[in-house]
Amino acid sequence: MKTPMRILVITAVNYDCIKMFCQIRKLIKGLILQGHDVLEFNYVRALRAVSPFRSNGLSLKLYKHKADGMLIEQAVAYRPEVVIVTFAKGLDQRSLESLREQVPNAVYVGHDDDPWPKLIPGKIDTARCLDIMLATNDSEWLTDYRDAGVRLCAFLPPCCDPDIDRRYEVGDEWKTDLLWIGALEHKADARYALRRELVLKLAREENCRVYGCCGGPKVRGFDTLHAISGARIAVNVNACDGIRLGHSDRLTRFLAGGPLVLANRFPDCDLLYRDKEHLVYFECMDEFFELSQWYLDHEDERKRIAQAGMLHVHAQFNCSRIAGYLMDIVEKGSYSAPWT
């Protein structure tokens, strides 16, 4: 068994029920299952606690130093061996420089599961204070951190929590042939038309449920898991094209919930999930509708791939295993997996 470590995780988890089952919560659980002690410091809530203003701008301008002070006080008392940073709003380069002065011996690790890091003001500068940068892609967005001078950058895939992300028995109100959950497109890149065009067409289909866009309701908390469980086929399309190993945790959550997942291809995707074994990939909209109809008409084959995909993601991408990879990077500088 590996030596347990004290790990300080600086988060920005808010009370948005849509993001109730976010990645950092699952990673924290995985770290605990790996035997480590974890102290979470929620920077956003700390700032709200010390500021009388509801305005984030005023709070950051007048009370950020107090939130930084609370963070440093907690860290000095806890003496973490690892500090994990999730880029909370307001936590900047100055915050981490002050923290490193007081806690110099810890390994500082960034975790980013969002695309386009350069679009967030100060994010790259904050990352320059880190020893390790982990991201859910191995392409240009991770390269942005490499170019900024982060010593070690690595791909770490999204994880699931099989205790929560699993198949549920649901009522007829959740049952549908096809399911989409998410925004119509990412505002940062409107050039990638496949997602927009596909979801717009799905929204017109009678046998499809669309949540989060095209007039469809938002789905929150456990309702999200019930919506996934009620679908025969779940649809995943990335926000942009051509990002090696780049995908959101939507794909992981869909696979873990047990529907057949039809997903658009991305570079080296078969290193994570194999076509026709764990899910089914498509290249264009016409191919998607041909495949979806075929699998709706061939229930045994749909169920076979859906079950294999669920078992695969539960075994290979559960939060404990992915947290183990994270700690391997901290301790050894790398980890071993099929995609490495």
C-alpha positions as a Markdown table, in Angstrom:
| # | Residue | x | y | z |
|---|---|---|---|---|
| 1 | Met | 0.0 | 0.0 | 0.0 |
| 2 | Lys | 1.2 | 3.5 | -0.9 |
| 3 | Thr | 2.1 | 5.9 | 1.9 |
| 4 | Pro | -0.9 | 8.0 | 2.8 |
| 5 | Met | -0.5 | 11.7 | 2.1 |
| 6 | Arg | -2.2 | 14.9 | 3.3 |
| 7 | Ile | -3.8 | 16.6 | 0.3 |
| 8 | Leu | -5.2 | 20.1 | 0.2 |
| 9 | Val | -7.7 | 20.6 | -2.6 |
| 10 | Ile | -8.7 | 24.2 | -3.4 |
| 11 | Thr | -12.1 | 24.1 | -5.1 |
| 12 | Ala | -14.8 | 26.4 | -6.4 |
| 13 | Val | -17.8 | 24.1 | -6.0 |
| 14 | Asn | -20.9 | 26.2 | -5.7 |
| 15 | Tyr | -24.6 | 25.3 | -5.0 |
| 16 | Asp | -25.5 | 24.8 | -8.7 |
| 17 | Cys | -27.4 | 21.6 | -8.7 |
| 18 | Ile | -26.5 | 21.1 | -12.4 |
| 19 | Lys | -22.9 | 20.7 | -11.3 |
| 20 | Met | -23.7 | 18.6 | -8.2 |
| 21 | Phe | -21.7 | 15.6 | -9.4 |
| 22 | Cys | -18.6 | 17.5 | -10.7 |
| 23 | Gln | -15.2 | 16.0 | -11.4 |
| 24 | Ile | -13.4 | 17.4 | -8.4 |
| 25 | Arg | -15.9 | 15.8 | -6.0 |
| 26 | Lys | -15.3 | 12.4 | -7.6 |
| 27 | Leu | -11.5 | 12.9 | -7.5 |
| 28 | Ile | -11.6 | 13.8 | -3.8 |
| 29 | Lys | -13.6 | 10.6 | -3.1 |
| 30 | Gly | -11.1 | 8.6 | -5.2 |
| 31 | Leu | -8.2 | 10.1 | -3.2 |
| 32 | Ile | -9.9 | 9.1 | 0.1 |
| 33 | Leu | -10.5 | 5.6 | -1.3 |
| 34 | Gln | -6.8 | 5.4 | -2.1 |
| 35 | Gly | -6.1 | 6.0 | 1.6 |
| 36 | His | -5.1 | 9.7 | 1.6 |
| 37 | Asp | -6.4 | 12.4 | 3.9 |
| 38 | Val | -8.1 | 15.3 | 2.0 |
| 39 | Leu | -8.9 | 18.8 | 3.2 |
| 40 | Glu | -11.1 | 20.8 | 0.9 |
| 41 | Phe | -10.8 | 24.6 | 0.9 |
| 42 | Asn | -13.6 | 26.2 | -1.1 |
| 43 | Tyr | -12.1 | 29.5 | -2.2 |
| 44 | Val | -15.4 | 30.9 | -3.6 |
| 45 | Arg | -17.3 | 30.3 | -0.3 |
| 46 | Ala | -14.4 | 31.7 | 1.7 |
| 47 | Leu | -14.6 | 34.9 | -0.3 |
| 48 | Arg | -18.3 | 35.1 | 0.3 |
| 49 | Ala | -17.8 | 34.5 | 4.0 |
| 50 | Val | -15.5 | 37.5 | 4.4 |
| 51 | Ser | -17.2 | 39.9 | 2.1 |
| 52 | Pro | -20.5 | 41.8 | 2.8 |
| 53 | Phe | -21.0 | 42.3 | -0.9 |
| 54 | Arg | -22.9 | 40.0 | -3.3 |
| 55 | Ser | -20.9 | 41.4 | -6.2 |
| 56 | Asn | -18.0 | 39.2 | -7.1 |
| 57 | Gly | -16.1 | 42.2 | -8.5 |
| 58 | Leu | -16.3 | 44.2 | -5.3 |
| 59 | Ser | -15.6 | 41.2 | -3.2 |
| 60 | Leu | -12.4 | 40.4 | -5.1 |
| 61 | Lys | -11.3 | 44.0 | -5.1 |
| 62 | Leu | -11.8 | 44.6 | -1.4 |
| 63 | Tyr | -11.7 | 41.2 | 0.3 |
| 64 | Lys | -9.6 | 38.9 | -1.8 |
| 65 | His | -6.6 | 39.4 | 0.6 |
| 66 | Lys | -8.8 | 38.0 | 3.5 |
| 67 | Ala | -9.7 | 34.9 | 1.5 |
| 68 | Asp | -6.0 | 34.4 | 0.7 |
| 69 | Gly | -5.2 | 34.8 | 4.4 |
| 70 | Met | -7.8 | 32.1 | 5.3 |
| 71 | Leu | -6.4 | 29.8 | 2.7 |
| 72 | Ile | -2.8 | 30.3 | 4.0 |
| 73 | Glu | -3.9 | 29.8 | 7.6 |
| 74 | Gln | -5.6 | 26.5 | 6.8 |
| 75 | Ala | -2.6 | 25.3 | 4.7 |
| 76 | Val | 0.0 | 26.2 | 7.4 |
| 77 | Ala | -2.0 | 24.4 | 10.0 |
| 78 | Tyr | -2.7 | 21.3 | 7.8 |
| 79 | Arg | 0.8 | 21.0 | 6.3 |
| 80 | Pro | -0.2 | 19.4 | 3.1 |
| 81 | Glu | 2.2 | 17.3 | 1.0 |
| 82 | Val | 0.1 | 17.9 | -2.1 |
| 83 | Val | -2.0 | 20.9 | -3.1 |
| 84 | Ile | -4.5 | 20.5 | -5.9 |
| 85 | Val | -5.7 | 23.6 | -7.6 |
| 86 | Thr | -8.9 | 23.8 | -9.7 |
| 87 | Phe | -8.7 | 27.4 | -10.8 |
| 88 | Ala | -11.4 | 29.0 | -8.6 |
| 89 | Lys | -12.4 | 32.5 | -9.6 |
| 90 | Gly | -10.2 | 35.0 | -7.8 |
| 91 | Leu | -7.5 | 32.5 | -6.9 |
| 92 | Asp | -4.6 | 33.9 | -8.9 |
| 93 | Gln | -0.9 | 33.9 | -9.4 |
| 94 | Arg | -0.4 | 36.2 | -6.3 |
| 95 | Ser | -2.5 | 33.9 | -4.2 |
| 96 | Leu | -0.4 | 30.8 | -5.1 |
| 97 | Glu | 2.9 | 32.7 | -4.7 |
| 98 | Ser | 1.9 | 33.7 | -1.2 |
| 99 | Leu | 0.8 | 30.2 | -0.4 |
| 100 | Arg | 4.1 | 28.7 | -1.7 |
| 101 | Glu | 6.0 | 31.1 | 0.5 |
| 102 | Gln | 4.3 | 29.6 | 3.6 |
| 103 | Val | 4.0 | 26.0 | 2.4 |
| 104 | Pro | 7.1 | 25.6 | 0.2 |
| 105 | Asn | 7.5 | 21.8 | 0.4 |
| 106 | Ala | 4.2 | 20.7 | -1.1 |
| 107 | Val | 3.8 | 19.5 | -4.7 |
| 108 | Tyr | 1.4 | 21.9 | -6.5 |
| 109 | Val | -0.9 | 20.3 | -9.0 |
| 110 | Gly | -3.4 | 21.9 | -11.3 |
| 111 | His | -6.5 | 20.1 | -12.6 |
| 112 | Asp | -8.4 | 21.6 | -15.6 |
| 113 | Asp | -11.4 | 19.9 | -17.1 |
| 114 | Asp | -12.5 | 22.9 | -19.2 |
| 115 | Pro | -11.6 | 23.8 | -22.8 |
| 116 | Trp | -9.8 | 26.9 | -24.0 |
| 117 | Pro | -7.8 | 27.9 | -20.9 |
| 118 | Lys | -6.5 | 31.0 | -22.6 |
| 119 | Leu | -10.0 | 32.5 | -22.6 |
| 120 | Ile | -10.1 | 32.7 | -18.8 |
| 121 | Pro | -8.2 | 35.8 | -17.7 |
| 122 | Gly | -5.1 | 35.0 | -15.6 |
| 123 | Lys | -5.6 | 31.2 | -15.8 |
| 124 | Ile | -2.3 | 30.6 | -17.6 |
| 125 | Asp | -0.4 | 33.0 | -15.3 |
| 126 | Thr | -1.8 | 31.1 | -12.3 |
| 127 | Ala | -0.7 | 27.8 | -13.8 |
| 128 | Arg | 2.9 | 29.1 | -13.9 |
| 129 | Cys | 3.0 | 28.7 | -10.1 |
| 130 | Leu | 2.3 | 24.9 | -10.4 |
| 131 | Asp | 4.7 | 21.9 | -10.6 |
| 132 | Ile | 2.2 | 19.7 | -12.5 |
| 133 | Met | -0.7 | 20.5 | -14.8 |
| 134 | Leu | -3.3 | 17.8 | -15.5 |
| 135 | Ala | -6.0 | 18.3 | -18.1 |
| 136 | Thr | -8.7 | 16.2 | -19.8 |
| 137 | Asn | -7.1 | 16.6 | -23.2 |
| 138 | Asp | -3.6 | 16.0 | -24.7 |
| 139 | Ser | -3.6 | 18.6 | -27.4 |
| 140 | Glu | -3.4 | 22.3 | -27.9 |
| 141 | Trp | -5.0 | 23.3 | -24.6 |
| 142 | Leu | -2.6 | 21.2 | -22.6 |
| 143 | Thr | 0.2 | 22.6 | -24.8 |
| 144 | Asp | -0.9 | 26.1 | -23.6 |
| 145 | Tyr | 0.3 | 25.1 | -20.1 |
| 146 | Arg | 3.5 | 23.5 | -21.4 |
| 147 | Asp | 4.3 | 26.7 | -23.3 |
| 148 | Ala | 3.7 | 28.7 | -20.1 |
| 149 | Gly | 6.5 | 26.8 | -18.5 |
| 150 | Val | 4.7 | 24.3 | -16.3 |
| 151 | Arg | 7.3 | 21.6 | -15.5 |
| 152 | Leu | 5.2 | 18.5 | -16.0 |
| 153 | Cys | 1.9 | 18.4 | -18.0 |
| 154 | Ala | -0.2 | 15.3 | -18.5 |
| 155 | Phe | -3.5 | 14.0 | -19.7 |
| 156 | Leu | -5.9 | 12.7 | -17.0 |
| 157 | Pro | -9.3 | 11.4 | -18.3 |
| 158 | Pro | -12.6 | 12.2 | -16.6 |
| 159 | Cys | -13.7 | 9.7 | -14.0 |
| 160 | Cys | -17.0 | 8.2 | -12.8 |
| 161 | Asp | -18.2 | 7.1 | -9.4 |
| 162 | Pro | -19.8 | 3.7 | -9.8 |
| 163 | Asp | -21.6 | 4.2 | -6.5 |
| 164 | Ile | -23.6 | 7.0 | -8.1 |
| 165 | Asp | -23.0 | 6.8 | -11.8 |
| 166 | Arg | -24.9 | 3.6 | -12.6 |
| 167 | Arg | -28.1 | 2.3 | -14.1 |
| 168 | Tyr | -31.3 | 3.1 | -12.1 |
| 169 | Glu | -34.8 | 1.7 | -12.5 |
| 170 | Val | -36.9 | 4.7 | -13.6 |
| 171 | Gly | -40.4 | 5.5 | -14.5 |
| 172 | Asp | -41.9 | 6.1 | -17.9 |
| 173 | Glu | -41.5 | 9.8 | -17.5 |
| 174 | Trp | -37.7 | 9.3 | -18.0 |
| 175 | Lys | -37.8 | 6.8 | -20.8 |
| 176 | Thr | -36.8 | 7.8 | -24.4 |
| 177 | Asp | -35.0 | 6.3 | -27.4 |
| 178 | Leu | -32.5 | 9.2 | -27.8 |
| 179 | Leu | -31.0 | 11.6 | -25.2 |
| 180 | Trp | -29.0 | 14.8 | -25.4 |
| 181 | Ile | -27.9 | 16.8 | -22.3 |
| 182 | Gly | -26.0 | 20.0 | -22.7 |
| 183 | Ala | -25.6 | 23.3 | -24.5 |
| 184 | Leu | -26.3 | 23.6 | -28.2 |
| 185 | Glu | -22.7 | 24.8 | -28.8 |
| 186 | His | -19.7 | 26.3 | -27.0 |
| 187 | Lys | -19.6 | 30.1 | -27.4 |
| 188 | Ala | -15.8 | 29.9 | -27.9 |
| 189 | Asp | -16.0 | 28.0 | -31.2 |
| 190 | Ala | -19.1 | 28.4 | -33.5 |
| 191 | Arg | -17.1 | 27.0 | -36.5 |
| 192 | Tyr | -17.7 | 23.4 | -35.4 |
| 193 | Ala | -21.2 | 22.9 | -36.9 |
| 194 | Leu | -21.8 | 19.1 | -36.2 |
| 195 | Arg | -23.0 | 19.5 | -32.7 |
| 196 | Arg | -25.3 | 22.4 | -33.4 |
| 197 | Glu | -26.8 | 20.8 | -36.5 |
| 198 | Leu | -27.2 | 17.4 | -34.9 |
| 199 | Val | -28.8 | 18.6 | -31.7 |
| 200 | Leu | -31.2 | 20.9 | -33.6 |
| 201 | Lys | -32.4 | 17.9 | -35.6 |
| 202 | Leu | -32.6 | 15.8 | -32.5 |
| 203 | Ala | -34.9 | 18.4 | -30.8 |
| 204 | Arg | -37.4 | 17.8 | -33.6 |
| 205 | Glu | -37.5 | 14.1 | -33.2 |
| 206 | Glu | -40.5 | 12.7 | -31.3 |
| 207 | Asn | -38.4 | 9.8 | -29.8 |
| 208 | Cys | -35.8 | 12.1 | -28.3 |
| 209 | Arg | -35.4 | 14.1 | -25.1 |
| 210 | Val | -33.2 | 17.2 | -25.2 |
| 211 | Tyr | -32.2 | 18.9 | -21.9 |
| 212 | Gly | -30.4 | 22.2 | -21.5 |
| 213 | Cys | -31.1 | 23.8 | -24.9 |
| 214 | Cys | -33.6 | 24.1 | -27.8 |
| 215 | Gly | -36.3 | 24.9 | -25.3 |
| 216 | Gly | -35.7 | 21.7 | -23.4 |
| 217 | Pro | -35.6 | 22.0 | -19.6 |
| 218 | Lys | -32.4 | 21.9 | -17.5 |
| 219 | Val | -31.9 | 18.7 | -15.6 |
| 220 | Arg | -30.3 | 18.6 | -12.2 |
| 221 | Gly | -28.9 | 16.4 | -9.5 |
| 222 | Phe | -30.2 | 12.8 | -9.4 |
| 223 | Asp | -32.7 | 13.7 | -12.2 |
| 224 | Thr | -29.7 | 13.8 | -14.5 |
| 225 | Leu | -28.8 | 10.2 | -13.6 |
| 226 | His | -32.4 | 9.1 | -14.0 |
| 227 | Ala | -32.6 | 10.8 | -17.4 |
| 228 | Ile | -29.5 | 8.9 | -18.5 |
| 229 | Ser | -30.9 | 5.6 | -17.1 |
| 230 | Gly | -34.1 | 6.1 | -19.0 |
| 231 | Ala | -32.4 | 6.4 | -22.4 |
| 232 | Arg | -31.8 | 3.6 | -24.9 |
| 233 | Ile | -29.2 | 5.7 | -26.7 |
| 234 | Ala | -27.3 | 8.7 | -25.4 |
| 235 | Val | -25.6 | 11.1 | -27.8 |
| 236 | Asn | -22.2 | 12.7 | -27.2 |
| 237 | Val | -20.7 | 15.4 | -29.4 |
| 238 | Asn | -17.7 | 17.4 | -28.3 |
| 239 | Ala | -17.6 | 21.1 | -28.4 |
| 240 | Cys | -14.9 | 21.2 | -31.0 |
| 241 | Asp | -13.0 | 18.9 | -33.4 |
| 242 | Gly | -9.5 | 17.6 | -33.5 |
| 243 | Ile | -8.4 | 17.6 | -29.8 |
| 244 | Arg | -6.4 | 14.5 | -29.0 |
| 245 | Leu | -8.1 | 12.5 | -26.2 |
| 246 | Gly | -10.2 | 15.6 | -25.5 |
| 247 | His | -13.7 | 15.0 | -24.2 |
| 248 | Ser | -15.9 | 16.2 | -21.4 |
| 249 | Asp | -17.2 | 14.1 | -18.6 |
| 250 | Arg | -20.6 | 13.9 | -20.4 |
| 251 | Leu | -19.2 | 10.9 | -22.3 |
| 252 | Thr | -18.0 | 9.2 | -19.1 |
| 253 | Arg | -21.3 | 9.8 | -17.3 |
| 254 | Phe | -23.3 | 8.5 | -20.2 |
| 255 | Leu | -21.3 | 5.3 | -20.5 |
| 256 | Ala | -21.5 | 4.8 | -16.7 |
| 257 | Gly | -25.3 | 5.1 | -16.7 |
| 258 | Gly | -25.9 | 2.2 | -19.1 |
| 259 | Pro | -27.4 | 3.4 | -22.3 |
| 260 | Leu | -25.7 | 2.7 | -25.6 |
| 261 | Val | -23.5 | 5.8 | -26.3 |
| 262 | Leu | -23.1 | 7.1 | -29.8 |
| 263 | Ala | -20.2 | 9.6 | -29.9 |
| 264 | Asn | -18.4 | 11.6 | -32.5 |
| 265 | Arg | -14.8 | 10.5 | -33.1 |
| 266 | Phe | -11.9 | 12.4 | -31.7 |
| 267 | Pro | -8.2 | 11.7 | -32.1 |
| 268 | Asp | -7.0 | 8.5 | -30.4 |
| 269 | Cys | -10.5 | 7.9 | -28.9 |
| 270 | Asp | -10.1 | 4.1 | -29.4 |
| 271 | Leu | -7.3 | 4.1 | -26.8 |
| 272 | Leu | -10.0 | 5.0 | -24.2 |
| 273 | Tyr | -13.2 | 3.3 | -25.6 |
| 274 | Arg | -13.3 | 0.9 | -28.5 |
| 275 | Asp | -15.7 | 1.2 | -31.3 |
| 276 | Lys | -18.6 | -1.4 | -31.4 |
| 277 | Glu | -17.3 | -2.8 | -28.1 |
| 278 | His | -17.8 | -0.1 | -25.5 |
| 279 | Leu | -19.7 | 2.4 | -27.6 |
| 280 | Val | -20.3 | 3.3 | -31.3 |
| 281 | Tyr | -18.5 | 6.2 | -33.0 |
| 282 | Phe | -19.8 | 8.3 | -35.9 |
| 283 | Glu | -18.2 | 10.8 | -38.2 |
| 284 | Cys | -21.2 | 12.8 | -39.5 |
| 285 | Met | -24.9 | 13.5 | -39.0 |
| 286 | Asp | -26.1 | 11.1 | -41.6 |
| 287 | Glu | -24.0 | 8.3 | -40.2 |
| 288 | Phe | -25.4 | 9.1 | -36.7 |
| 289 | Phe | -29.0 | 8.7 | -37.7 |
| 290 | Glu | -28.3 | 5.5 | -39.7 |
| 291 | Leu | -26.5 | 4.0 | -36.7 |
| 292 | Ser | -29.1 | 5.1 | -34.2 |
| 293 | Gln | -31.9 | 3.6 | -36.1 |
| 294 | Trp | -30.1 | 0.4 | -36.7 |
| 295 | Tyr | -29.4 | -0.1 | -33.0 |
| 296 | Leu | -32.9 | 0.9 | -32.0 |
| 297 | Asp | -34.1 | -1.9 | -34.3 |
| 298 | His | -31.5 | -4.4 | -33.0 |
| 299 | Glu | -32.1 | -4.4 | -29.2 |
| 300 | Asp | -29.8 | -7.3 | -28.3 |
| 301 | Glu | -26.8 | -5.7 | -29.9 |
| 302 | Arg | -27.7 | -2.4 | -28.4 |
| 303 | Lys | -27.8 | -3.9 | -24.9 |
| 304 | Arg | -24.6 | -5.9 | -25.4 |
| 305 | Ile | -22.5 | -2.8 | -26.2 |
| 306 | Ala | -24.2 | -0.7 | -23.6 |
| 307 | Gln | -23.5 | -3.2 | -20.9 |
| 308 | Ala | -19.9 | -3.7 | -22.0 |
| 309 | Gly | -19.4 | 0.1 | -22.0 |
| 310 | Met | -20.8 | 0.5 | -18.5 |
| 311 | Leu | -18.7 | -2.3 | -17.1 |
| 312 | His | -15.6 | -0.9 | -18.9 |
| 313 | Val | -16.0 | 2.6 | -17.6 |
| 314 | His | -16.8 | 1.4 | -14.0 |
| 315 | Ala | -13.6 | -0.8 | -14.0 |
| 316 | Gln | -11.1 | 1.4 | -15.9 |
| 317 | Phe | -12.3 | 5.0 | -15.2 |
| 318 | Asn | -13.6 | 4.9 | -11.7 |
| 319 | Cys | -12.6 | 7.7 | -9.3 |
| 320 | Ser | -10.3 | 5.5 | -7.3 |
| 321 | Arg | -8.3 | 4.4 | -10.3 |
| 322 | Ile | -8.0 | 7.9 | -11.8 |
| 323 | Ala | -7.0 | 9.3 | -8.4 |
| 324 | Gly | -4.3 | 6.6 | -8.3 |
| 325 | Tyr | -3.0 | 7.8 | -11.7 |
| 326 | Leu | -2.9 | 11.3 | -10.3 |
| 327 | Met | -0.8 | 10.3 | -7.3 |
| 328 | Asp | 1.5 | 8.2 | -9.6 |
| 329 | Ile | 2.2 | 11.4 | -11.5 |
| 330 | Val | 2.9 | 13.2 | -8.2 |
| 331 | Glu | 5.2 | 10.5 | -6.9 |
| 332 | Lys | 6.8 | 9.2 | -10.1 |
| 333 | Gly | 6.2 | 11.7 | -12.8 |
| 334 | Ser | 4.1 | 9.4 | -14.9 |
| 335 | Tyr | 1.5 | 6.7 | -14.9 |
| 336 | Ser | 0.8 | 3.6 | -17.0 |
| 337 | Ala | -2.5 | 3.2 | -18.9 |
| 338 | Pro | -3.4 | 2.1 | -22.4 |
| 339 | Trp | -3.5 | 5.7 | -23.7 |
| 340 | Thr | 0.0 | 6.5 | -22.3 |
